[in-house]
Coordinates of C-alpha atoms in Angstrom, one line a residue:
X1 CA 0.0 0.0 0.0
X2 CA 1.1 3.6 -0.6
X3 CA 1.0 4.1 3.1
X4 CA 4.7 3.0 2.9
X5 CA 5.4 6.5 1.6
X6 CA 3.6 7.9 4.6
X7 CA 5.7 5.8 7.0
X8 CA 8.8 6.9 5.1
X9 CA 7.9 10.5 5.6
X10 CA 7.2 9.9 9.3
X11 CA 10.6 8.2 9.7
X12 CA 12.3 11.1 7.9
X13 CA 10.6 13.5 10.2
X14 CA 12.0 11.7 13.2
X15 CA 15.5 11.5 11.8
X16 CA 15.9 15.1 10.8
X17 CA 15.6 17.2 13.9
X18 CA 16.9 20.2 12.0
X19 CA 14.2 19.2 9.4
X20 CA 14.5 19.0 5.6
X21 CA 11.6 18.7 3.2
X22 CA 11.5 15.0 2.3
X23 CA 11.1 15.4 -1.5
X24 CA 14.3 17.4 -1.6
X25 CA 16.3 14.4 -0.3
X26 CA 18.4 12.6 -2.9
X27 CA 21.1 13.4 -5.4
X28 CA 20.2 16.2 -7.9
X29 CA 22.8 15.1 -10.5
X30 CA 21.0 15.4 -13.8
X31 CA 20.7 18.4 -16.2
X32 CA 18.4 18.9 -19.1
X33 CA 21.0 17.9 -21.7
X34 CA 21.4 14.5 -20.0
X35 CA 17.7 14.0 -19.6
X36 CA 17.1 14.8 -23.3
X37 CA 19.7 12.3 -24.2
X38 CA 18.1 9.7 -22.0
X39 CA 14.8 10.3 -23.8
X40 CA 16.5 9.6 -27.1
X41 CA 18.1 6.5 -25.7
X42 CA 14.6 5.2 -24.9
X43 CA 13.3 6.1 -28.3
X44 CA 11.3 8.9 -26.9
X45 CA 11.8 11.0 -30.0
X46 CA 8.4 12.5 -29.9
X47 CA 9.5 14.9 -27.1
X48 CA 12.0 17.6 -27.7
X49 CA 13.5 20.3 -25.4
X50 CA 12.7 23.9 -26.3
X51 CA 15.8 25.7 -27.5
X52 CA 15.6 28.4 -24.9
X53 CA 16.2 25.8 -22.2
X54 CA 19.2 24.1 -23.8
X55 CA 21.7 25.9 -21.6
X56 CA 19.5 25.8 -18.5
X57 CA 21.4 25.3 -15.2
X58 CA 18.5 23.5 -13.5
X59 CA 19.3 20.3 -11.8
X60 CA 17.1 17.2 -11.3
X61 CA 17.0 13.9 -9.4
X62 CA 15.6 10.7 -10.8
X63 CA 12.8 8.9 -9.0
X64 CA 13.8 5.4 -10.1
X65 CA 10.5 3.8 -9.0
X66 CA 8.3 6.1 -11.1
X67 CA 11.0 6.7 -13.7
X68 CA 10.4 10.5 -13.4
X69 CA 12.8 13.4 -13.2
X70 CA 12.1 15.9 -10.4
X71 CA 13.5 19.5 -10.5
X72 CA 15.0 20.9 -7.4
X73 CA 12.4 22.9 -5.3
X74 CA 9.6 21.2 -7.3
X75 CA 6.9 22.1 -4.8
X76 CA 7.8 25.8 -5.1
X77 CA 7.6 26.0 -8.8
X78 CA 4.9 26.9 -11.3
X79 CA 4.3 23.4 -12.6
X80 CA 2.1 24.7 -15.4
X81 CA 5.1 26.6 -16.8
X82 CA 7.5 23.7 -16.2
X83 CA 5.2 21.6 -18.4
X84 CA 6.1 23.8 -21.4
X85 CA 9.9 23.2 -21.3
X86 CA 9.4 20.2 -23.7
X87 CA 7.4 20.0 -26.9
X88 CA 5.3 17.1 -27.9
X89 CA 5.1 15.9 -31.5
X90 CA 1.7 14.2 -31.5
X91 CA 2.2 12.6 -34.9
X92 CA 5.5 11.2 -33.9
X93 CA 4.0 9.8 -30.7
X94 CA 1.3 8.0 -32.7
X95 CA 4.0 6.6 -35.0
X96 CA 6.2 5.5 -32.1
X97 CA 3.5 3.0 -31.1
X98 CA 2.5 2.0 -34.6
X99 CA -1.0 3.3 -33.9
X100 CA -3.7 5.1 -35.9
X101 CA -4.7 7.6 -33.2
X102 CA -3.2 9.4 -30.2
X103 CA -5.4 7.5 -27.7
X104 CA -4.6 4.1 -29.4
X105 CA -0.9 5.0 -29.1
X106 CA -1.3 5.8 -25.4
X107 CA -3.2 2.6 -24.6
X108 CA -0.7 0.6 -26.6
X109 CA 2.2 2.2 -24.7
X110 CA 0.7 1.7 -21.2
X111 CA -0.4 -1.8 -22.0
X112 CA 3.3 -2.7 -21.9
X113 CA 3.8 -1.5 -18.4
X114 CA 3.2 -3.4 -15.1
X115 CA 0.6 -1.8 -12.8
X116 CA 1.6 -1.7 -9.2
X117 CA -1.6 -2.6 -7.3
X118 CA -0.2 -1.4 -4.0
X119 CA 1.0 2.0 -5.2
X120 CA -1.8 2.3 -7.8
X121 CA 0.6 3.5 -10.5
X122 CA 2.3 2.1 -13.6
X123 CA 5.9 1.1 -13.6
X124 CA 6.9 3.1 -16.6
X125 CA 9.9 2.0 -18.6
X126 CA 9.8 5.3 -20.5
X127 CA 11.4 8.2 -18.6
X128 CA 9.3 11.2 -18.0
X129 CA 9.2 14.5 -16.0
X130 CA 7.3 14.6 -12.7
X131 CA 5.4 17.7 -13.8
X132 CA 3.8 15.6 -16.5
X133 CA 1.7 14.0 -13.8
X134 CA 2.2 10.3 -14.8
X135 CA 2.1 11.0 -18.5
X136 CA 4.9 9.9 -20.8
X137 CA 4.7 13.2 -22.7
X138 CA 4.0 16.9 -21.8
X139 CA 0.4 17.7 -21.2
X140 CA -1.6 18.6 -24.4
X141 CA -2.6 22.2 -23.9
X142 CA -3.8 22.7 -27.4
X143 CA -5.1 20.2 -29.9
X144 CA -3.0 20.4 -33.1
X145 CA -4.6 17.6 -35.1
X146 CA -8.2 16.8 -36.3
X147 CA -10.1 15.2 -33.5
X148 CA -10.3 11.8 -35.2
X149 CA -6.5 11.7 -35.1
X150 CA -6.8 11.8 -31.3
X151 CA -9.7 9.4 -30.9
X152 CA -11.6 7.3 -33.5
X153 CA -14.9 8.1 -31.8
X154 CA -14.7 11.8 -32.6
X155 CA -14.9 11.9 -36.4
X156 CA -16.8 14.6 -38.3
X157 CA -20.6 14.5 -37.8
X158 CA -23.4 16.1 -39.8
X159 CA -26.2 16.7 -37.4
X160 CA -28.6 17.5 -40.2
X161 CA -28.2 14.0 -41.7
X162 CA -28.1 11.8 -38.6
X163 CA -31.0 10.0 -37.1
X164 CA -31.3 9.5 -33.3
X165 CA -33.9 8.2 -30.9
X166 CA -33.1 11.3 -28.8
X167 CA -35.0 13.4 -31.4
X168 CA -38.3 11.5 -30.6
X169 CA -40.8 13.9 -29.1
X170 CA -42.4 11.1 -27.1
X171 CA -39.1 10.5 -25.4
X172 CA -38.8 14.1 -24.5
X173 CA -42.3 14.2 -23.1
X174 CA -41.4 11.2 -20.9
X175 CA -38.4 13.0 -19.6
X176 CA -40.5 16.1 -18.9
X177 CA -42.7 14.0 -16.7
X178 CA -40.1 12.1 -14.7
X179 CA -37.7 15.1 -14.3
X180 CA -40.2 17.9 -13.6
X181 CA -38.6 19.9 -16.4
X182 CA -39.3 21.0 -20.0
X183 CA -37.5 21.8 -23.1
X184 CA -36.9 25.4 -24.2
X185 CA -35.6 26.4 -27.7
X186 CA -33.0 28.7 -29.2
X187 CA -30.8 28.9 -26.2
X188 CA -27.2 30.0 -26.4
X189 CA -25.0 27.6 -24.4
X190 CA -21.2 27.8 -24.2
X191 CA -18.8 25.6 -22.3
X192 CA -16.6 27.4 -19.7
X193 CA -13.5 25.4 -18.7
X194 CA -11.6 26.1 -15.5
X195 CA -10.5 29.7 -15.0
X196 CA -12.7 30.8 -18.0
X197 CA -15.8 30.1 -15.8
X198 CA -14.5 32.4 -13.1
X199 CA -13.8 35.2 -15.5
X200 CA -17.3 34.8 -17.0
X201 CA -18.8 35.0 -13.5
X202 CA -16.9 38.2 -12.7
X203 CA -18.1 39.7 -16.0
X204 CA -21.7 38.9 -15.3
X205 CA -21.6 40.2 -11.8
X206 CA -19.9 43.5 -12.9
X207 CA -22.5 44.1 -15.5
X208 CA -25.5 43.3 -13.2
X209 CA -28.0 46.1 -12.9
X210 CA -30.9 44.6 -10.9
X211 CA -30.4 41.1 -9.4
X212 CA -27.8 38.5 -8.6
X213 CA -28.8 35.0 -7.5
X214 CA -25.9 32.8 -6.7
X215 CA -25.4 29.4 -5.1
X216 CA -22.4 27.1 -4.3
X217 CA -21.6 24.2 -2.0
X218 CA -19.0 26.4 -0.3
X219 CA -17.4 29.8 -0.5
X220 CA -13.8 29.1 0.6
X221 CA -12.6 32.5 1.5
X222 CA -9.3 32.3 -0.5
X223 CA -7.9 34.7 -3.0
X224 CA -10.3 34.3 -5.9
X225 CA -13.4 33.8 -3.8
X226 CA -12.7 36.9 -1.8
X227 CA -12.2 38.8 -5.0
X228 CA -15.6 37.7 -6.2
X229 CA -17.2 38.4 -2.8
X230 CA -15.9 41.9 -2.9
X231 CA -17.5 42.3 -6.3
X232 CA -20.8 41.1 -4.9
X233 CA -20.5 43.6 -2.0
X234 CA -19.8 46.4 -4.5
X235 CA -22.9 45.5 -6.5
X236 CA -25.0 45.4 -3.4
X237 CA -23.8 48.9 -2.5
X238 CA -24.8 50.0 -6.0
X239 CA -28.4 48.9 -5.3
X240 CA -28.3 45.4 -7.0
X241 CA -30.3 42.9 -5.0
X242 CA -27.8 40.0 -4.2
X243 CA -29.1 36.7 -2.8
X244 CA -26.8 33.8 -1.9
X245 CA -27.4 30.1 -1.0
X246 CA -24.7 27.8 0.2
X247 CA -24.6 24.6 2.3
X248 CA -24.7 25.3 6.0
X249 CA -23.3 22.1 7.4
X250 CA -20.3 21.6 5.1
X251 CA -19.2 25.2 5.5
X252 CA -19.3 24.8 9.3
X253 CA -17.5 21.5 9.3
X254 CA -14.7 22.7 7.1
X255 CA -14.6 26.2 8.7
X256 CA -15.3 28.1 5.5
X257 CA -17.7 30.8 6.7
X258 CA -15.6 33.9 6.7
X259 CA -16.9 35.1 3.3
X260 CA -20.5 34.5 4.5
X261 CA -19.9 36.9 7.4
X262 CA -18.3 39.5 5.0
X263 CA -21.4 39.5 2.9
X264 CA -23.8 39.5 5.8
X265 CA -22.0 42.4 7.4
X266 CA -22.3 44.3 4.1
X267 CA -26.1 43.7 4.2
X268 CA -26.4 40.8 1.7
X269 CA -28.9 38.0 2.4
X270 CA -27.0 34.8 2.7
X271 CA -28.9 31.5 3.4
X272 CA -26.8 28.7 4.9
X273 CA -29.1 25.6 4.4
X274 CA -30.4 23.8 7.5
X275 CA -31.8 20.6 6.1
X276 CA -28.6 18.4 6.0
X277 CA -30.2 15.9 8.4
X278 CA -33.7 16.3 7.1
X279 CA -35.3 14.1 4.4
X280 CA -32.9 11.1 3.8
X281 CA -29.8 12.5 5.6
X282 CA -26.8 14.1 3.9
X283 CA -28.9 16.6 1.9
X284 CA -26.0 18.8 1.0
X285 CA -26.7 21.8 -1.2
X286 CA -24.5 20.9 -4.1
X287 CA -26.1 22.8 -7.0
X288 CA -23.9 25.7 -8.3
X289 CA -25.7 28.4 -10.3
X290 CA -25.4 32.1 -11.0
X291 CA -28.3 34.2 -12.5
X292 CA -28.0 37.8 -13.3
X293 CA -30.9 40.2 -14.1
X294 CA -33.1 37.2 -15.1
X295 CA -31.2 37.3 -18.5
X296 CA -27.9 35.4 -18.2
X297 CA -26.8 32.4 -16.1
X298 CA -23.8 30.1 -15.4
X299 CA -24.5 26.6 -14.1
X300 CA -22.3 23.5 -13.7
X301 CA -19.9 21.9 -11.3
X302 CA -17.6 24.6 -10.1
X303 CA -17.5 25.7 -6.5
X304 CA -16.2 28.9 -5.1
X305 CA -12.5 28.1 -4.3
X306 CA -9.1 28.7 -5.9
X307 CA -8.8 25.1 -7.1
X308 CA -11.7 25.8 -9.5
X309 CA -11.5 29.5 -10.1
X310 CA -7.8 29.7 -10.8
X311 CA -7.3 26.3 -12.5
X312 CA -5.5 26.1 -15.8
X313 CA -6.6 22.5 -16.5
X314 CA -3.3 20.7 -16.2
X315 CA -1.8 22.4 -13.1
X316 CA -2.9 19.8 -10.6
X317 CA -5.9 21.8 -9.4
X318 CA -9.5 21.0 -10.5
X319 CA -10.4 20.2 -14.1
X320 CA -14.0 21.5 -14.3
X321 CA -16.7 22.7 -16.6
X322 CA -19.5 25.2 -16.3
X323 CA -22.0 26.4 -18.9
X324 CA -22.8 30.0 -19.9
X325 CA -26.5 30.2 -20.7
X326 CA -28.5 32.9 -22.4
X327 CA -32.1 32.4 -23.6
X328 CA -35.3 31.0 -22.2
X329 CA -33.5 28.3 -20.1
X330 CA -32.3 31.1 -17.8
X331 CA -35.8 31.2 -16.5
X332 CA -35.5 27.6 -15.5
X333 CA -32.3 28.2 -13.7
X334 CA -33.9 31.2 -11.9
X335 CA -36.9 29.1 -11.1
X336 CA -34.9 26.5 -9.2
X337 CA -33.1 29.2 -7.3
X338 CA -36.3 30.9 -6.2
X339 CA -38.0 27.6 -5.3
X340 CA -35.0 26.5 -3.2
X341 CA -34.9 29.9 -1.6
X342 CA -38.6 29.7 -0.7
X343 CA -38.1 26.3 0.9
X344 CA -35.1 27.4 2.8
X345 CA -37.0 30.4 4.1
X346 CA -39.6 28.0 5.5
X347 CA -36.7 26.6 7.6
X348 CA -35.0 30.0 8.1
X349 CA -37.9 32.5 8.7
X350 CA -35.5 35.4 9.3
X351 CA -34.9 35.6 5.5
X352 CA -37.3 37.4 3.2
X353 CA -39.6 35.6 0.7
X354 CA -39.1 36.7 -2.9
X355 CA -42.7 36.8 -4.0
X356 CA -42.2 39.7 -6.3
X357 CA -39.5 37.9 -8.2
X358 CA -41.6 34.8 -8.4
X359 CA -44.5 36.7 -10.0
X360 CA -42.1 38.4 -12.5
X361 CA -40.6 35.0 -13.4
X362 CA -44.1 33.5 -13.9
X363 CA -44.9 36.3 -16.3
X364 CA -41.6 36.0 -18.2
X365 CA -42.1 32.2 -18.7
X366 CA -45.7 32.9 -19.9
X367 CA -44.2 35.3 -22.5
X368 CA -41.6 32.8 -23.6
X369 CA -44.4 30.3 -24.2
X370 CA -46.3 32.8 -26.3
X371 CA -43.1 33.6 -28.2
X372 CA -42.6 29.9 -29.1
X373 CA -39.5 29.5 -26.9
X374 CA -41.0 26.7 -24.8
X375 CA -44.0 24.4 -24.8
X376 CA -44.7 20.8 -25.3
X377 CA -47.0 21.6 -28.3
X378 CA -43.8 22.6 -30.2
X379 CA -41.8 19.5 -29.5
X380 CA -42.7 17.7 -32.7
X381 CA -42.1 20.7 -35.0
X382 CA -38.7 21.5 -33.4
X383 CA -37.4 17.9 -33.0
X384 CA -38.5 16.7 -36.4
X385 CA -36.8 19.5 -38.2
X386 CA -33.0 19.0 -38.9
X387 CA -32.5 22.7 -38.9
X388 CA -33.8 23.3 -35.4
X389 CA -33.4 20.2 -33.3
X390 CA -29.7 20.8 -32.6
X391 CA -29.9 24.6 -32.0
X392 CA -30.2 25.2 -28.2
X393 CA -32.8 22.7 -27.5
X394 CA -32.2 22.3 -23.8
X395 CA -33.7 21.6 -20.4
X396 CA -32.5 22.5 -16.9
X397 CA -33.3 19.9 -14.2
X398 CA -33.5 20.8 -10.6
X399 CA -33.1 18.0 -8.0
X400 CA -34.2 18.9 -4.5
X401 CA -34.6 16.4 -1.6
X402 CA -37.8 18.2 -0.3
X403 CA -39.4 17.5 -3.7
X404 CA -37.8 14.7 -5.6
X405 CA -34.3 13.3 -4.9
X406 CA -34.1 11.4 -8.2
X407 CA -35.1 13.8 -11.0
X408 CA -31.7 13.8 -12.8
X409 CA -31.3 10.0 -12.4
X410 CA -34.8 9.4 -13.8
X411 CA -33.9 11.5 -16.9
X412 CA -30.6 9.5 -17.3
X413 CA -32.5 6.2 -17.1
X414 CA -34.6 7.4 -20.1
X415 CA -31.4 8.3 -22.1
X416 CA -29.0 5.5 -21.3
X417 CA -30.8 2.6 -22.9
X418 CA -30.9 4.5 -26.2
X419 CA -27.1 4.9 -26.5
X420 CA -26.2 3.4 -29.9
X421 CA -22.5 3.8 -30.2
X422 CA -20.7 5.9 -27.6
X423 CA -21.0 7.2 -24.1
X424 CA -18.6 9.6 -22.3
X425 CA -18.7 10.0 -18.6
X426 CA -16.6 12.4 -16.5
X427 CA -16.7 11.7 -12.8
X428 CA -14.3 12.8 -10.0
X429 CA -13.9 9.6 -8.0
X430 CA -15.5 6.1 -8.4
X431 CA -16.3 5.8 -4.7
X432 CA -19.4 3.6 -5.2
X433 CA -20.2 0.2 -6.5
X434 CA -23.6 -1.6 -6.7
X435 CA -24.9 -1.7 -3.2
X436 CA -28.2 -3.6 -2.7
X437 CA -27.7 -3.6 1.1
X438 CA -26.5 -0.3 2.5
X439 CA -25.8 -2.0 5.8
X440 CA -22.8 -3.6 4.0
X441 CA -21.5 -0.3 2.9
X442 CA -18.8 1.7 4.6
X443 CA -19.5 2.8 8.2
X444 CA -20.2 6.4 7.0
X445 CA -22.7 5.2 4.4
X446 CA -24.8 2.6 6.2
X447 CA -27.8 4.9 6.7
X448 CA -27.6 6.2 3.1
X449 CA -29.8 5.5 0.1
X450 CA -28.4 3.8 -3.0
X451 CA -31.7 3.3 -4.9
X452 CA -31.0 5.6 -7.9
X453 CA -27.3 5.0 -7.9
X454 CA -27.8 1.2 -8.2
X455 CA -30.2 1.7 -11.2
X456 CA -27.7 4.0 -13.0
X457 CA -24.9 1.6 -12.2
X458 CA -26.8 -1.3 -13.7
X459 CA -27.9 0.8 -16.7
X460 CA -24.3 1.8 -17.6
X461 CA -22.9 -1.7 -16.9
X462 CA -25.6 -3.1 -19.3
X463 CA -24.1 -0.8 -22.0
X464 CA -20.7 -2.1 -21.2
X465 CA -21.8 -5.8 -21.4
X466 CA -23.4 -5.1 -24.8
X467 CA -20.1 -3.8 -26.1
X468 CA -21.1 -0.1 -26.4
X469 CA -18.0 2.1 -26.3
X470 CA -17.6 4.0 -23.1
X471 CA -14.9 6.5 -22.2
X472 CA -14.8 6.9 -18.5
X473 CA -12.7 10.0 -17.6
X474 CA -11.8 10.2 -13.9
X475 CA -9.0 11.0 -11.5
X476 CA -5.5 9.5 -10.9
X477 CA -4.2 8.4 -7.5
X478 CA -2.1 11.5 -6.9
X479 CA -5.2 13.7 -7.0
X480 CA -7.8 11.3 -5.6
X481 CA -8.0 13.3 -2.4
X482 CA -10.1 15.9 -4.3
X483 CA -9.5 19.7 -4.2
X484 CA -7.9 19.2 -0.8
X485 CA -4.7 18.1 -2.6
X486 CA -4.5 21.4 -4.5
X487 CA -5.2 23.4 -1.3
X488 CA -2.6 21.4 0.6
X489 CA 0.0 21.9 -2.2
X490 CA -0.6 25.6 -1.9
X491 CA 0.0 25.4 1.8
X492 CA 3.2 23.4 1.2
X493 CA 4.4 26.2 -1.1
X494 CA 3.7 28.8 1.6
X495 CA 5.3 26.7 4.3
X496 CA 8.5 26.2 2.3
X497 CA 8.6 29.9 1.5
X498 CA 8.6 30.6 5.2
X499 CA 11.3 28.0 5.9
X500 CA 8.8 25.7 7.7
X501 CA 10.1 22.4 6.3
X502 CA 8.7 20.3 9.1
X503 CA 5.2 21.7 8.6
X504 CA 5.5 21.1 4.9
X505 CA 6.4 17.4 5.5
X506 CA 3.2 17.1 7.6
X507 CA 1.2 18.6 4.9
X508 CA 2.7 16.2 2.4
X509 CA 1.8 13.3 4.7
X510 CA -1.8 14.5 4.8
X511 CA -1.9 14.5 1.0
X512 CA -0.6 10.9 0.9
X513 CA -3.1 9.7 3.5
X514 CA -6.0 11.6 1.9
X515 CA -5.2 10.2 -1.6
X516 CA -5.1 6.7 -0.2
X517 CA -8.4 7.1 1.8
X518 CA -10.3 8.1 -1.4
X519 CA -8.1 6.5 -4.0
X520 CA -8.0 2.9 -2.8
X521 CA -11.8 2.3 -3.1
X522 CA -11.7 4.4 -6.3
X523 CA -9.3 2.0 -8.0
X524 CA -10.9 -1.1 -6.5
X525 CA -14.2 -0.1 -8.1
X526 CA -12.6 0.8 -11.4
X527 CA -10.8 -2.5 -11.6
X528 CA -13.7 -4.5 -10.5
X529 CA -16.6 -2.9 -12.3
X530 CA -15.2 -1.2 -15.4
X531 CA -11.8 -2.6 -16.3
X532 CA -13.1 -6.1 -17.3
X533 CA -15.1 -4.6 -20.2
X534 CA -13.1 -4.3 -23.4
X535 CA -15.3 -1.6 -24.8
X536 CA -14.7 0.6 -21.7
X537 CA -11.7 2.8 -21.7
X538 CA -10.7 4.3 -18.3
X539 CA -8.8 7.6 -18.3
X540 CA -7.2 9.0 -15.2
X541 CA -6.7 12.8 -15.6
X542 CA -3.5 14.3 -14.2
X543 CA -5.5 16.9 -12.4
X544 CA -8.6 16.4 -10.2
X545 CA -11.4 15.6 -12.6
X546 CA -14.2 17.6 -11.1
X547 CA -16.5 18.0 -14.1
X548 CA -19.7 16.0 -14.2
X549 CA -20.7 15.1 -17.8
X550 CA -22.7 12.5 -19.4
X551 CA -22.4 12.7 -23.2
X552 CA -24.8 10.4 -25.2
X553 CA -23.8 9.5 -28.7
X554 CA -22.5 13.0 -29.2
X555 CA -26.1 14.1 -29.6
X556 CA -27.3 14.8 -26.0
X557 CA -25.0 16.4 -23.4
X558 CA -25.5 16.8 -19.7
X559 CA -23.3 19.1 -17.8
X560 CA -24.0 19.9 -14.1
X561 CA -23.3 19.2 -10.5
X562 CA -24.3 15.6 -10.3
X563 CA -21.5 13.2 -9.4
X564 CA -21.9 9.5 -10.3
X565 CA -22.1 8.7 -6.6
X566 CA -24.9 7.8 -4.3
X567 CA -25.0 11.0 -2.3
X568 CA -25.5 13.0 -5.5
X569 CA -27.9 10.6 -7.2
X570 CA -30.1 9.9 -4.1
X571 CA -29.8 12.6 -1.5
X572 CA -28.4 16.0 -2.4
X573 CA -29.5 19.2 -4.0
X574 CA -28.2 19.0 -7.6
X575 CA -28.8 20.4 -11.0
X576 CA -27.8 19.7 -14.6
X577 CA -28.3 21.2 -18.1
X578 CA -29.3 18.7 -20.8
X579 CA -28.9 20.0 -24.3
X580 CA -29.0 19.1 -27.9
X581 CA -26.9 21.8 -29.4
X582 CA -24.4 21.5 -32.2
X583 CA -22.2 24.3 -31.1
X584 CA -22.0 23.2 -27.5
X585 CA -21.2 19.6 -28.7
X586 CA -18.3 20.9 -30.8
X587 CA -16.9 22.6 -27.7
X588 CA -17.4 19.5 -25.6
X589 CA -15.8 17.3 -28.3
X590 CA -12.6 19.5 -27.9
X591 CA -12.7 19.4 -24.1
X592 CA -13.3 15.7 -23.8
X593 CA -10.7 14.7 -26.4
X594 CA -8.1 17.0 -24.7
X595 CA -9.1 15.5 -21.3
X596 CA -8.3 12.0 -22.6
X597 CA -5.0 13.2 -24.1
X598 CA -4.1 14.5 -20.6
X599 CA -5.0 11.2 -18.9
X600 CA -3.3 8.0 -17.9
X601 CA -5.1 5.0 -19.4
X602 CA -6.0 2.3 -16.9
X603 CA -4.5 -0.6 -19.0
X604 CA -1.5 -2.7 -18.2
X605 CA 0.6 -5.8 -19.1
X606 CA 0.2 -7.3 -15.6
X607 CA -1.1 -6.4 -12.2
X608 CA 1.6 -6.6 -9.5

């Protein structure tokens, strides 16, 4: 087990009274010229050193177990910039493995390695750099080839010529009923990856003139969140009505309430939810939305913390996706916020009801119906027309434990059996497996519900058994401890900067233990439930894969807050945007292909 590393750190702590940061132990005896030559010796000709670094005086040590070179003071570096020291020739990489696509080359290469079941990593025979995060090449920050050269499942597609059961009006009417939602038409929906989502949120808030409705699981009062909170306070002082909802229990447990107090002291209404133990227990407020002036919205999976807000995708923070929304679906996002607000006011009577906004929204949705922007009577005309069926045809699904804990899962159960060729899932950590008897679950989950999770698990497993292609994009062992890893790495950087090596060692120990706690069951479930199916390709992203996407045959996309995990599927407040939109799909194609390129495939020669 990787706990050996933890024990090593502990022993190092006891041996070094004067203290030295454990990763800085070892002989830093390699320079970039020697490393480059070693790459060539191992036929790694698809990676070349940028000319400006040819005379660099940087020194490295070799981690012989991982076959990775580590630069001195690694934990104090900008790893995103270090990743740019070498250039990847993607065509040469494909050729090096006699493959047709980038992903085929990657799977071919890793299939030659032994997978260490105790350390949950491959024993690479190809040398690499530590900042590549377990990859044998620098991260792919820009796609330079057509998508089909990266993955055979992403060839060109003409949405005007394809047929799909997802265009069936009867199916969409069924989804309306089970999910308590409806389609709207002509929406503009854009994918916002990582830091781009934060920039978009700041832009919307700065331009707000009347109202700002915002929700998040947490508001960690770090650099980026504090910046956004100050913007919210400024807008409040300008006369904009700002309303905030966040989870009350998680914020208290983790000690992330400072920004709530800043907003309250400025006069902003902040609701911290009080129904965590109501309903079926663990009813966390996990939906993340921003609505401005009833006209624009952002919804998805990103929380208010640096690991999301400042992420650059491959810098060992969160890899996450939000959606920018403009059009009639903004009313649906607003509706879920106002309904959740009203329910929370019933538990928190000191907060005001928003009856005026509810009346305004009702009139706005009535007008949208009159304008032909929503309405079941239009489904057949919109969905049977190749010119309109993939242009912003979307629904926003609200899931709330006080109403229906399973709305999103019910919609997925309508969509999953109709997958014809290809399903893509992005999911942070595979913490769950089929659990018919919760009493046999872990001690923290014995009182939980697994009803919907079990159904979704069986539905996706059925696709795998039928040989449907599934790309399952998740997280690698070194980031399995979720955004806490990124937060702890920031703390290590600060501690080392202050000369607190002993404290940095303790922080590093916490990372190892946290990764093991979440990572061991994660890998056990991947190996047991998903690896045995040949049509399932498992990808472990180098960052923490925090996005929550289900992508059905490249026709229907779902992007939201719902993890493929029982607390999300059965207990929590969640939301997702389900769309049929050609432009959004083109953006998601790029994002998902890049995510696979920046992932370690779970495939191996042997399990050790």
